[in-house]
Amino acid sequence: MSELFDAVDALLASRASLPPPAERRRLRKAHGLTVEEVAAALQVRRATVSGWESGRTEPRPPERDAYARLLEGLAKLYPAPVNSEAPDEDTAVPDTVTVGAGAPAPDAGIPADAPDSVVVAPRPPTSSKPSTSRRPGAEKAKAGPAGTSSAGSDPRFENGPLAVVDVDEDGQVLAYCTGGLVLDVPAKSIPALVDWTLKEAKLGQPRLSGPGKDADPLLVLTETALERYGLPVALTDEERLAGRIPEGHKVVKQLARAGWKLTKRGFGPWARIHRPAQGSERACVQLCIPSWHALDSRHWGNAAQLPPSELARLLCVYASRVTTPRGSTAVTGLELMTALHPPTRASEPDANGKRHSEHNPGSLGKDPVDCAPCEAPDGHPLLKDLPRFHVRGPGEKLFEEAYDWARPMTDAECTRRHLIGIDVNMAFAAGANGLTVGLGAPTHVRNPVFDAKLPGSWLVDLSHVDLSRVKVAKDRWANLDAELLPSPFTPTGERPEGPAWYATPTVAYAVELGYEVRPIEAYVRYDNGRYLDSWYNRLRDAFLATMADLGVHTDMAPADFLAAMDGYKERDPQLAIVVSAVKATVKGGLGKLRERPRGEGWRPGEPWRALSRPTWRPDIRAAVISRTRINLHRKIVKHAAFTGDYPVAILSDCVVYAADGTSPLDYLPYRDGKPLPGGFKLGINPGLVKHEGTQTVLWGEEVRERFDAPELNLARYIKDGTVTGADNGE
């Protein structure tokens, strides 16, 4: 008899009543649950729960009973508001008043032989939303920081900047978008997928600047999507070397037959598919293929291995706060500069009322400019007349790079217990903030009077600057131990021996330290401006907003900040990847300003592809690095003058000091919670410092002894103490 009762109970459970779809979603949100949490508890896919909440599908046993139990419990905790049957403002309830033949009503029983999710037949849509949506009422993505675009702010792009295209267990092609939205994709081929993206998907991102262009929609293809559309899951060694699949591949031929074109880089990890623009309307879709190594693990971590919904969330956060990815983080960083300062704009109407394209003030323009000979890297066409094996010295070549300096520890430092590394947050971004850079071509000047407000490259002798006595304030000089300090004028920290080329911030620092400078010649740029300010502001906001999501805020006390930084990556690994990608966007974008030849049969003395870009500007890169290095040296001098402590090693933006304690608070001079003015300050803002790592002094001495290198740069290994090779990084 008990077996009969169990069977009856099962029948009752299979007909468990459910509230309307809008109420299901309201109850989940009221309890602070995410779709992922509900899906994990019920052991179903995220898209399945989304379908239940949108009214497109209904659960079947045994999940139906568990889902009903969850909703019943939530309904007791969060009763529906009195006299209020309207759903949340951003919830679209399907107008389902009749159902297709044989299909149950939303809250009716489900036949025992029904499929995993029964599709309810809604009325034909009356709005402009695509009929392919599996979640018409999908919630919008979290708002980004001030000044960033958010999904849904432009009806043309209401589904977000991008979509991750995947194929589920039932063979249905799905597009995972911002805020958990999932779209059904009807396209059967890559050309059809491109058409669908432009006509129905409503993907893209509004322009970041008035004269600019809207960001093209981005599709990220998973391995299952590649298989569905006839593309290889992985590239062969030959294809990886070429960076694309062959032009004779069937998918490339399909695109050509449909009238689509590929850019010069072909169908590779970041393929761009386009047609000629019709007026102001662009017809371009970009593809990102993670299994073809589109997402570099050095910057994107394990993003390529994430499930589609999680990858979509990660990339959409990055896109909303930075910009839609358009290639590597370096490519994206460079294109972000152009998006914020487009080269041209529309002119005022002429006599006939017609507008024309004209130069956009404050931009780099649409035509490349030649650099100065001293700014040209080896192999540049400007240097083709030099002897074949000629090595340019400091008097011929501008060499502004980040620090790589270390020294032996003093006896007093060896008696201390620990080595503590501090790292400057977003150091190169902070170096770009407020920096005046050249916008046009350089002008050659002989025997110029130095002007700290004029960007350029200066040939000047700074060997007379004595770090044992420097000006640290307007009317205050300090006596320091120059042997324990790196020179601010060279990346190796060695004192210059004669005239050398320097960027403006380096020469200005010599004047700031209290010494006279007399340039011999210079290449200056009278057309200049703060080109990188908006670029810095957007990347700073993206960084700070994402760190705030991870529990690290800008207004924290020093001890609270150090505690918050401890293990912040584990709080949300996806957002931690976004932080890494933002940092890489800064460094990569600046590196692209002096991009070197990348194969292609290039020979020294010949131009390479990057030289045709107006954003190929080695002088801007040099100025940012110069200012970043000088900013760091200024803090080191202030710290030494106040505490008597000197750095043991410096690598780029990481500085190592010997101390008795294990925390930066054990040696940074804080008084009543306030840091030394002009010195190091703990905090998350760009330019402030965080704890990089702590090791023992015995560890440092053992490492140097092992490699027989008294000046091994310990800053390279201070983070976790792991030493993988000698100081050359091998």
XYZ file of C-alpha atoms in Angstrom:
730
model
C 0.000 0.000 0.000
C 2.870 2.421 0.816
C 4.146 2.030 -2.748
C 0.727 3.101 -4.041
C 0.776 6.150 -1.760
C 4.270 7.060 -2.995
C 3.027 6.829 -6.578
C 0.073 9.081 -5.760
C 2.397 11.581 -4.046
C 4.567 11.578 -7.154
C 1.538 12.347 -9.330
C 0.585 15.237 -7.061
C 4.139 16.564 -7.148
C 4.198 16.397 -10.942
C 1.251 18.823 -10.985
C 2.667 21.235 -8.406
C 1.252 24.676 -9.055
C 3.600 27.531 -9.793
C 3.171 31.311 -9.624
C 3.281 33.313 -12.873
C 6.721 33.839 -14.442
C 6.999 37.464 -13.318
C 6.291 36.441 -9.707
C 8.940 33.712 -9.889
C 11.519 36.281 -10.811
C 10.296 38.741 -8.179
C 10.642 36.142 -5.439
C 14.147 35.174 -6.512
C 15.305 38.779 -6.604
C 13.632 39.580 -3.282
C 15.801 36.960 -1.594
C 18.930 38.176 -3.380
C 19.392 34.972 -5.342
C 21.053 34.864 -8.735
C 19.880 32.714 -11.631
C 23.112 30.739 -11.274
C 22.401 29.920 -7.619
C 18.897 28.664 -8.379
C 20.164 26.628 -11.330
C 22.905 25.043 -9.201
C 20.456 24.151 -6.424
C 18.021 22.521 -8.863
C 20.845 20.925 -10.890
C 19.728 22.457 -14.172
C 21.307 24.860 -16.622
C 21.186 28.614 -16.148
C 19.275 29.032 -19.418
C 16.629 26.619 -18.119
C 15.849 28.806 -15.091
C 15.869 31.874 -17.327
C 13.267 30.214 -19.535
C 11.055 29.450 -16.525
C 11.195 33.080 -15.376
C 10.465 34.489 -18.824
C 7.496 32.184 -19.452
C 9.012 30.622 -22.541
C 9.372 27.215 -20.888
C 7.905 25.334 -17.917
C 9.677 22.897 -15.572
C 8.884 19.200 -15.592
C 9.307 16.609 -12.816
C 11.351 16.101 -10.738
C 12.702 19.670 -10.919
C 9.159 21.096 -10.941
C 8.392 19.938 -7.401
C 11.671 21.281 -6.036
C 11.161 24.576 -7.852
C 7.607 24.860 -6.499
C 8.892 24.214 -2.985
C 11.496 26.944 -3.350
C 8.947 29.451 -4.618
C 6.467 28.527 -1.910
C 9.069 29.184 0.773
C 10.065 32.485 -0.788
C 6.414 33.545 -1.079
C 6.014 33.144 2.709
C 9.052 35.364 3.275
C 8.157 37.947 0.639
C 4.387 38.233 0.104
C 3.248 40.070 -3.009
C 2.549 43.786 -2.385
C -1.121 44.570 -1.776
C -2.974 45.952 -4.830
C 0.088 45.503 -6.949
C 0.117 42.908 -9.655
C 2.607 44.712 -11.884
C 6.004 43.074 -12.284
C 9.335 44.818 -11.840
C 9.891 47.733 -14.172
C 12.466 45.891 -16.242
C 10.456 42.672 -16.429
C 8.587 41.911 -19.631
C 5.835 39.357 -19.067
C 4.851 37.422 -22.190
C 1.299 38.115 -23.315
C 0.328 34.451 -23.056
C -3.453 34.106 -23.018
C -3.750 31.085 -25.258
C -1.438 28.204 -25.836
C -0.545 26.091 -28.812
C -2.279 22.816 -29.445
C -1.395 20.303 -26.811
C 0.742 22.719 -24.804
C -0.134 23.345 -21.144
C -0.890 26.722 -19.628
C 1.962 28.258 -17.612
C 0.655 27.003 -14.280
C -1.049 23.823 -15.477
C 0.190 20.289 -15.077
C 2.905 18.855 -17.343
C 2.426 15.468 -19.042
C 4.741 12.800 -17.745
C 6.280 12.296 -21.180
C 6.895 16.001 -21.768
C 10.380 17.122 -22.827
C 12.837 18.663 -20.377
C 11.373 22.148 -20.959
C 7.981 22.650 -22.578
C 7.795 25.764 -24.722
C 4.742 27.925 -24.148
C 3.353 29.605 -27.292
C 3.110 33.372 -26.719
C 1.272 35.881 -28.856
C 3.193 37.356 -31.750
C 5.469 40.047 -30.323
C 4.138 43.578 -30.547
C 7.384 45.351 -29.642
C 10.604 45.839 -31.571
C 12.486 43.243 -29.539
C 13.934 40.333 -31.513
C 11.669 37.307 -31.621
C 14.660 35.104 -30.872
C 14.910 36.099 -27.213
C 14.733 33.266 -24.694
C 14.484 35.858 -21.935
C 12.535 38.890 -23.121
C 12.563 40.227 -19.585
C 16.232 39.712 -18.870
C 17.647 42.042 -16.261
C 20.153 44.639 -17.391
C 23.833 44.454 -16.527
C 25.098 46.178 -13.402
C 25.734 49.841 -13.949
C 29.365 50.676 -14.555
C 31.302 53.515 -12.945
C 30.585 57.115 -13.770
C 31.355 57.935 -17.354
C 30.948 54.414 -18.701
C 28.225 53.182 -20.984
C 25.707 50.712 -19.635
C 23.720 48.050 -21.440
C 20.321 49.168 -22.524
C 21.092 52.917 -22.601
C 20.753 52.857 -26.388
C 17.788 50.915 -27.833
C 19.914 49.926 -30.837
C 22.179 47.954 -28.505
C 19.729 46.882 -25.812
C 21.208 43.374 -25.614
C 24.688 44.607 -24.780
C 28.020 44.976 -26.551
C 28.693 41.308 -27.269
C 27.454 37.746 -27.114
C 29.053 34.369 -26.470
C 27.680 31.891 -29.009
C 27.378 28.290 -27.845
C 25.434 25.119 -28.674
C 23.531 23.405 -25.845
C 22.922 19.704 -25.263
C 19.803 19.803 -27.430
C 21.702 21.225 -30.390
C 20.176 24.717 -30.033
C 22.521 27.612 -30.822
C 22.370 30.182 -28.019
C 23.852 33.648 -27.634
C 24.703 34.609 -24.044
C 24.523 38.384 -23.615
C 24.757 40.972 -20.873
C 22.826 40.605 -17.623
C 22.125 36.900 -18.169
C 20.089 37.443 -21.339
C 20.070 34.406 -23.642
C 19.023 34.615 -27.299
C 18.091 31.784 -29.655
C 20.243 31.957 -32.772
C 18.537 30.736 -35.947
C 21.610 31.145 -38.184
C 22.869 27.975 -39.892
C 26.137 29.399 -41.268
C 28.695 32.090 -40.499
C 27.310 34.479 -43.173
C 23.815 33.982 -41.748
C 25.194 34.526 -38.236
C 26.677 37.862 -39.313
C 23.378 38.896 -40.915
C 21.421 37.922 -37.806
C 23.836 39.867 -35.594
C 23.389 43.071 -37.567
C 19.636 42.785 -38.174
C 18.174 41.144 -35.062
C 20.633 40.689 -32.210
C 20.763 44.368 -31.160
C 24.393 44.104 -30.103
C 26.944 46.878 -30.059
C 28.077 49.827 -28.001
C 27.466 53.570 -28.403
C 30.401 55.759 -29.387
C 32.616 57.088 -26.613
C 33.070 60.470 -28.272
C 30.754 62.667 -30.330
C 32.705 62.476 -33.607
C 33.507 58.796 -33.089
C 31.917 55.574 -34.282
C 29.740 53.056 -32.501
C 31.568 49.904 -31.478
C 30.913 46.942 -33.753
C 29.118 43.950 -32.211
C 31.402 41.191 -30.996
C 30.599 37.479 -31.175
C 32.647 35.045 -29.092
C 32.515 31.545 -30.579
C 32.889 28.563 -28.263
C 34.242 25.205 -29.424
C 30.762 23.800 -29.940
C 29.835 26.841 -32.030
C 32.971 26.387 -34.135
C 32.000 22.797 -34.837
C 28.424 23.804 -35.700
C 29.587 26.409 -38.220
C 32.285 24.284 -39.848
C 35.341 25.910 -38.295
C 38.267 24.068 -36.683
C 38.263 23.907 -32.896
C 42.013 24.575 -32.872
C 44.472 25.959 -35.380
C 47.280 23.850 -36.794
C 50.869 24.941 -36.147
C 51.020 26.382 -39.660
C 47.755 28.288 -39.170
C 48.886 29.625 -35.808
C 52.088 30.897 -37.378
C 50.103 32.576 -40.150
C 47.528 33.852 -37.641
C 44.554 32.695 -39.746
C 42.895 29.798 -41.502
C 43.637 29.419 -45.254
C 41.781 31.626 -47.728
C 40.543 28.457 -49.410
C 38.646 27.320 -46.300
C 34.970 26.676 -46.991
C 33.784 29.252 -44.429
C 35.954 31.968 -46.004
C 34.437 31.054 -49.375
C 30.932 31.201 -47.909
C 31.576 34.738 -46.709
C 32.940 35.787 -50.099
C 29.891 34.376 -51.911
C 27.615 36.301 -49.547
C 29.439 39.556 -50.289
C 31.306 39.802 -46.975
C 34.947 40.794 -46.703
C 37.708 40.144 -44.188
C 40.386 42.595 -43.123
C 44.027 42.019 -44.060
C 44.588 39.832 -41.051
C 42.094 37.337 -42.479
C 39.987 34.838 -40.561
C 41.999 34.501 -37.391
C 41.438 34.617 -33.625
C 40.061 38.176 -33.943
C 38.363 38.145 -37.350
C 36.588 41.269 -38.575
C 33.849 40.691 -41.169
C 32.485 43.708 -43.026
C 30.829 45.221 -46.065
C 31.278 48.756 -47.418
C 29.433 51.242 -45.222
C 26.121 52.567 -46.516
C 26.156 56.229 -45.527
C 26.683 56.425 -41.765
C 25.588 52.817 -41.193
C 28.468 50.407 -40.645
C 28.109 46.730 -41.522
C 30.827 45.044 -39.472
C 30.915 42.186 -36.984
C 33.970 41.053 -35.075
C 34.609 37.496 -33.958
C 36.641 36.366 -30.974
C 37.679 32.717 -30.898
C 39.108 31.737 -27.480
C 40.211 28.237 -28.532
C 42.405 29.902 -31.164
C 44.171 31.748 -28.327
C 42.320 35.028 -28.795
C 42.281 35.565 -25.009
C 45.904 35.558 -23.853
C 46.080 33.693 -20.540
C 48.686 36.161 -19.246
C 46.007 38.838 -19.210
C 42.703 36.949 -19.320
C 43.592 34.086 -16.985
C 41.329 31.067 -17.505
C 38.614 33.073 -19.291
C 38.821 30.837 -22.363
C 37.798 27.821 -20.248
C 34.783 29.463 -18.558
C 31.191 28.383 -19.315
C 29.467 30.634 -21.879
C 27.337 32.543 -19.362
C 30.329 33.316 -17.136
C 32.523 34.320 -20.067
C 29.769 36.620 -21.311
C 29.507 38.250 -17.898
C 33.270 38.783 -17.675
C 33.630 40.261 -21.155
C 30.525 42.426 -20.802
C 31.841 43.968 -17.594
C 35.120 44.758 -19.355
C 33.288 46.132 -22.399
C 30.921 48.326 -20.382
C 33.724 49.792 -18.300
C 36.545 49.966 -20.843
C 35.317 49.263 -24.385
C 34.340 46.291 -26.515
C 37.480 44.165 -27.008
C 38.842 44.580 -30.533
C 41.816 42.269 -30.368
C 44.455 41.751 -27.721
C 44.425 44.008 -24.671
C 47.213 45.986 -26.362
C 45.139 46.528 -29.515
C 42.114 47.458 -27.413
C 44.164 49.935 -25.364
C 45.389 51.668 -28.494
C 41.975 51.747 -30.156
C 40.476 53.159 -26.967
C 42.727 56.207 -27.443
C 41.355 56.705 -30.945
C 37.754 56.094 -29.855
C 38.069 58.855 -27.260
C 39.864 61.226 -29.665
C 38.664 60.434 -33.224
C 40.969 61.920 -35.885
C 38.205 63.794 -37.735
C 34.895 65.472 -37.095
C 32.118 67.055 -39.159
C 32.696 70.712 -40.000
C 30.192 73.506 -39.687
C 27.845 73.724 -42.705
C 29.311 75.568 -45.690
C 27.463 78.101 -47.869
C 25.462 75.260 -49.394
C 24.616 73.765 -46.028
C 26.952 70.798 -46.541
C 29.310 69.498 -43.878
C 32.798 68.201 -44.537
C 35.308 66.080 -42.675
C 37.902 68.136 -40.824
C 40.663 67.588 -38.273
C 39.372 66.976 -34.751
C 41.338 69.276 -32.378
C 43.145 67.387 -29.639
C 43.515 64.208 -31.715
C 46.552 62.779 -33.478
C 44.902 63.315 -36.857
C 44.367 60.772 -39.597
C 47.859 60.888 -41.131
C 51.008 59.502 -39.486
C 53.916 61.826 -38.666
C 57.610 60.990 -38.632
C 59.328 60.737 -35.294
C 62.630 62.464 -34.514
C 65.754 60.446 -35.439
C 66.656 60.041 -31.771
C 63.161 58.635 -31.051
C 63.329 56.067 -33.861
C 63.934 52.454 -32.783
C 66.714 50.473 -34.446
C 65.851 49.447 -37.995
C 63.613 52.465 -38.653
C 63.765 53.936 -42.192
C 65.179 57.191 -40.749
C 68.296 55.230 -39.767
C 68.822 53.316 -43.002
C 72.031 55.251 -43.808
C 73.781 54.212 -40.595
C 76.530 51.560 -40.886
C 75.135 48.045 -40.705
C 76.462 47.108 -37.253
C 76.428 50.578 -35.739
C 75.277 50.694 -32.116
C 73.718 53.992 -31.098
C 74.727 55.390 -27.732
C 72.888 57.732 -25.327
C 73.901 60.720 -27.442
C 72.097 59.273 -30.462
C 69.121 57.412 -29.043
C 66.322 58.294 -26.636
C 66.233 55.504 -24.071
C 63.372 56.078 -21.630
C 62.461 52.792 -19.989
C 61.233 51.532 -16.621
C 63.625 50.754 -13.787
C 65.565 47.505 -13.524
C 67.994 48.272 -10.700
C 69.351 46.564 -7.606
C 72.318 46.894 -5.245
C 74.006 44.806 -2.530
C 72.515 45.215 0.934
C 74.418 47.180 3.545
C 75.527 45.595 6.824
C 72.741 47.422 8.644
C 70.141 46.137 6.193
C 71.409 42.561 6.599
C 70.643 42.763 10.323
C 66.992 43.366 9.572
C 64.639 40.421 9.294
C 62.564 40.996 6.197
C 62.433 42.372 2.681
C 59.120 44.027 1.838
C 57.995 44.884 -1.665
C 55.476 47.603 -2.450
C 53.957 48.045 -5.880
C 52.510 51.209 -7.447
C 48.919 50.718 -8.626
C 48.389 51.388 -12.336
C 51.765 53.147 -12.370
C 51.903 53.837 -16.103
C 48.296 55.019 -16.157
C 49.145 57.448 -13.358
C 52.157 58.563 -15.408
C 49.843 59.403 -18.299
C 47.442 61.425 -16.164
C 47.751 65.130 -16.850
C 50.773 64.653 -19.094
C 51.179 67.076 -21.999
C 52.287 65.191 -25.118
C 52.973 66.173 -28.682
C 50.143 65.917 -31.167
C 52.026 66.777 -34.354
C 55.439 66.468 -35.961
C 58.627 67.544 -34.116
C 60.580 70.736 -34.743
C 64.384 70.573 -34.529
C 65.945 73.323 -32.384
C 69.637 73.965 -31.575
C 70.782 75.369 -28.218
C 67.207 75.735 -26.946
C 66.191 77.117 -23.573
C 64.576 74.266 -21.676
C 60.808 74.601 -21.224
C 59.215 72.052 -18.899
C 55.818 72.705 -20.510
C 57.039 71.832 -24.004
C 56.919 68.077 -24.850
C 59.837 66.722 -26.809
C 63.260 65.082 -26.688
C 66.279 66.988 -25.370
C 70.001 66.335 -25.780
C 71.488 67.510 -22.481
C 74.263 66.601 -20.034
C 72.847 65.650 -16.628
C 75.981 64.012 -15.244
C 76.514 66.979 -12.897
C 73.343 66.269 -10.901
C 74.523 65.117 -7.462
C 71.985 63.033 -5.545
C 73.891 63.528 -2.290
C 72.352 66.989 -2.080
C 68.955 67.594 -3.646
C 66.046 69.946 -3.212
C 63.058 68.127 -1.703
C 60.817 71.155 -1.242
C 60.675 74.739 -2.406
C 63.251 76.012 0.108
C 64.493 72.770 1.626
C 67.542 70.731 0.631
C 68.378 67.224 1.850
C 71.682 65.373 2.189
C 71.388 61.769 1.020
C 73.638 58.748 0.476
C 73.880 58.851 -3.320
C 75.498 55.391 -3.482
C 72.307 53.826 -2.137
C 70.057 55.574 -4.669
C 69.514 54.836 -8.341
C 70.003 57.654 -10.808
C 66.641 58.993 -11.984
C 68.024 59.526 -15.480
C 68.694 55.947 -16.614
C 66.601 52.759 -16.342
C 69.633 50.883 -14.992
C 70.054 53.465 -12.227
C 73.626 54.242 -13.329
C 74.763 57.853 -13.327
C 75.001 59.311 -16.872
C 78.514 60.078 -18.121
C 77.770 62.793 -20.673
C 75.132 64.252 -22.990
C 72.152 61.987 -23.643
C 68.637 62.253 -25.036
C 65.827 62.578 -22.499
C 62.088 63.189 -22.605
C 60.782 66.406 -21.081
C 59.735 64.937 -17.664
C 63.266 63.618 -17.040
C 64.946 66.961 -17.734
C 62.288 68.790 -15.710
C 63.117 66.574 -12.714
C 66.772 67.613 -12.849
C 65.597 71.215 -12.558
C 63.247 70.234 -9.714
C 66.187 68.715 -7.816
C 67.863 72.120 -7.930
C 70.266 71.862 -10.878
C 70.696 73.936 -14.008
C 70.303 72.328 -17.424
C 71.597 73.545 -20.803
C 70.278 71.493 -23.724
C 72.470 71.188 -26.785
C 69.599 70.499 -29.167
C 66.010 69.288 -29.054
C 63.080 68.007 -31.055
C 60.053 69.763 -29.607
C 56.361 69.677 -30.443
C 54.592 73.006 -30.388
C 51.297 71.332 -31.245
C 50.530 69.527 -28.004
C 47.846 68.695 -25.482
C 46.738 66.314 -22.732
C 45.781 63.610 -25.195
C 45.794 60.755 -22.678
C 43.629 62.316 -19.959
C 40.299 60.830 -21.061
C 42.030 57.498 -21.722
C 43.430 57.514 -18.208
C 40.105 58.530 -16.672
C 38.195 55.693 -18.321
C 40.742 53.040 -17.382
C 41.038 54.420 -13.849
C 37.260 54.324 -13.391
C 37.128 50.780 -14.748
C 39.878 49.670 -12.374
C 38.422 51.349 -9.287
C 34.846 50.203 -9.975
C 35.928 46.594 -10.401
C 38.148 46.681 -7.313
C 35.205 48.140 -5.372
C 33.114 45.171 -6.518
C 35.861 43.006 -5.052
C 35.647 44.786 -1.701
C 38.575 47.201 -2.073
C 37.518 50.849 -1.876
C 39.289 54.169 -2.263
C 38.477 55.550 1.192
C 39.922 52.746 3.325
C 42.310 53.235 6.220
C 45.783 51.753 5.541
C 45.307 48.649 7.723
C 41.827 48.031 6.337
C 43.164 48.406 2.784
C 45.891 45.816 3.361
C 43.321 43.429 4.829
C 40.928 43.974 1.925
C 43.683 43.314 -0.620
C 44.496 39.987 1.027
C 42.795 37.357 -1.132
C 40.653 39.810 -3.106
C 40.962 37.690 -6.251
C 39.191 34.754 -4.628
C 36.074 36.812 -3.865
C 35.075 36.851 -7.526
C 37.632 35.231 -9.851
C 35.868 36.589 -12.957
C 36.102 40.192 -11.797
C 39.721 39.564 -10.811
C 40.332 38.661 -14.457
C 38.729 41.963 -15.472
C 41.200 43.792 -13.217
C 44.091 41.945 -14.865
C 42.758 42.789 -18.324
C 42.378 46.484 -17.442
C 46.001 46.628 -16.266
C 47.145 44.875 -19.434
C 45.134 47.350 -21.504
C 47.173 50.193 -19.994
C 50.590 48.640 -20.524
C 49.753 47.076 -23.873
C 48.195 50.237 -25.259
C 51.288 52.264 -24.372
C 53.530 49.565 -25.823
C 51.631 49.708 -29.111
C 52.690 53.351 -29.468
C 56.098 51.990 -30.472
C 55.144 48.674 -32.032
C 58.069 46.914 -33.676
C 58.057 44.791 -36.882
C 56.220 41.479 -36.558
C 57.804 39.287 -39.202
C 56.144 39.764 -42.597
C 59.513 39.591 -44.334
C 60.671 42.889 -42.840
C 64.287 43.997 -43.234
C 66.110 46.774 -41.336
C 65.713 50.135 -43.002
C 62.328 49.253 -44.505
C 59.008 50.551 -43.146
C 56.718 48.138 -41.317
C 52.938 48.114 -41.064
C 52.605 49.932 -37.740
C 54.374 53.019 -39.114
C 51.311 53.798 -41.240
C 49.224 54.482 -38.123
C 48.889 58.013 -36.714
C 49.021 56.302 -33.303
C 52.559 55.061 -33.893
C 54.116 57.592 -31.540
C 57.278 56.474 -29.714
C 57.659 59.968 -28.254
C 54.369 59.649 -26.339
C 55.373 56.259 -24.995
C 58.772 57.646 -23.916
C 57.155 60.604 -22.147
C 54.781 58.351 -20.159
C 57.563 55.989 -19.095
C 59.823 58.929 -18.221
C 57.159 60.482 -16.020
C 56.344 57.151 -14.368
C 60.005 56.546 -13.479
C 60.414 60.100 -12.203
C 57.248 59.860 -10.079
C 58.682 56.760 -8.413
C 62.115 58.311 -7.846
C 60.543 61.392 -6.272
C 58.772 59.215 -3.702
C 61.980 57.289 -3.015
C 63.894 60.535 -2.361
C 61.166 61.877 -0.044
C 61.164 58.584 1.848
C 64.966 58.528 2.184
C 65.138 62.158 3.323
C 62.535 61.548 6.033
C 63.379 58.012 7.252
C 66.972 57.344 6.178
C 65.844 54.139 4.445
C 66.839 53.359 0.846
C 65.517 50.812 -1.654
C 67.338 47.525 -2.143
C 65.846 46.795 -5.562
C 63.449 48.319 -8.084
C 61.758 46.592 -10.998
C 59.419 48.777 -13.038
C 56.841 49.868 -10.434
C 57.895 47.551 -7.570
C 60.267 48.764 -4.821
C 61.877 46.550 -2.162
C 62.999 47.786 1.268
C 64.613 46.000 4.207
C 62.549 46.199 7.404
C 62.131 44.535 10.781
C 58.425 43.796 10.370
C 56.442 42.017 7.678
C 53.991 44.733 6.646
C 54.498 47.966 4.698
C 53.051 49.725 7.758
C 56.182 48.630 9.640
C 58.356 51.063 7.666
C 56.125 53.529 5.790
C 56.051 56.773 7.822
C 52.421 57.253 8.818
C 51.481 59.783 11.511
C 47.943 59.706 12.867
C 46.925 57.711 9.809
C 48.412 60.265 7.420
C 51.309 59.389 5.078
C 54.458 61.362 4.386
C 53.546 64.199 1.976
C 54.939 63.336 -1.449
C 55.997 59.868 -0.296
C 54.452 56.418 -0.522
C 50.796 56.104 0.431
C 48.844 52.873 0.769
C 45.630 52.782 -1.237
C 43.983 51.480 -4.388
C 44.015 54.694 -6.443
C 46.468 54.813 -9.371
C 49.799 56.127 -8.111
C 49.281 54.809 -4.575
C 50.928 51.580 -3.431
C 49.911 48.124 -2.304
C 51.779 45.287 -0.620
C 53.559 43.207 -3.252
C 55.152 40.587 -1.019
C 57.391 39.889 1.982
C 60.382 37.552 2.183
C 63.178 37.151 4.719
C 66.551 38.827 4.351
C 68.076 35.342 4.572
C 66.000 34.346 1.533
C 67.384 37.310 -0.415
C 70.985 36.576 0.483
C 70.562 32.870 -0.314
C 69.079 33.633 -3.739
C 71.886 36.023 -4.609
C 74.508 33.580 -3.392
C 72.936 30.727 -5.353
C 73.260 32.652 -8.598
C 76.535 34.329 -7.568
C 74.899 37.688 -8.282
C 75.237 40.273 -5.457
C 72.992 42.638 -7.415
C 70.325 40.125 -8.462
C 67.066 42.059 -8.701
C 65.035 40.684 -5.797
C 62.027 42.769 -6.806
C 61.471 40.241 -9.593
C 60.785 37.449 -7.088
C 59.521 39.225 -3.962
C 55.866 38.424 -4.600
C 55.933 34.716 -3.756
C 59.636 33.984 -3.356
C 59.722 31.637 -6.337
C 62.938 32.026 -8.329
C 62.717 30.472 -11.780
C 66.122 31.495 -13.115
C 68.830 34.103 -13.064
C 68.154 37.819 -13.252
C 67.624 37.698 -16.999
C 64.198 36.269 -16.331
C 64.885 32.868 -17.874
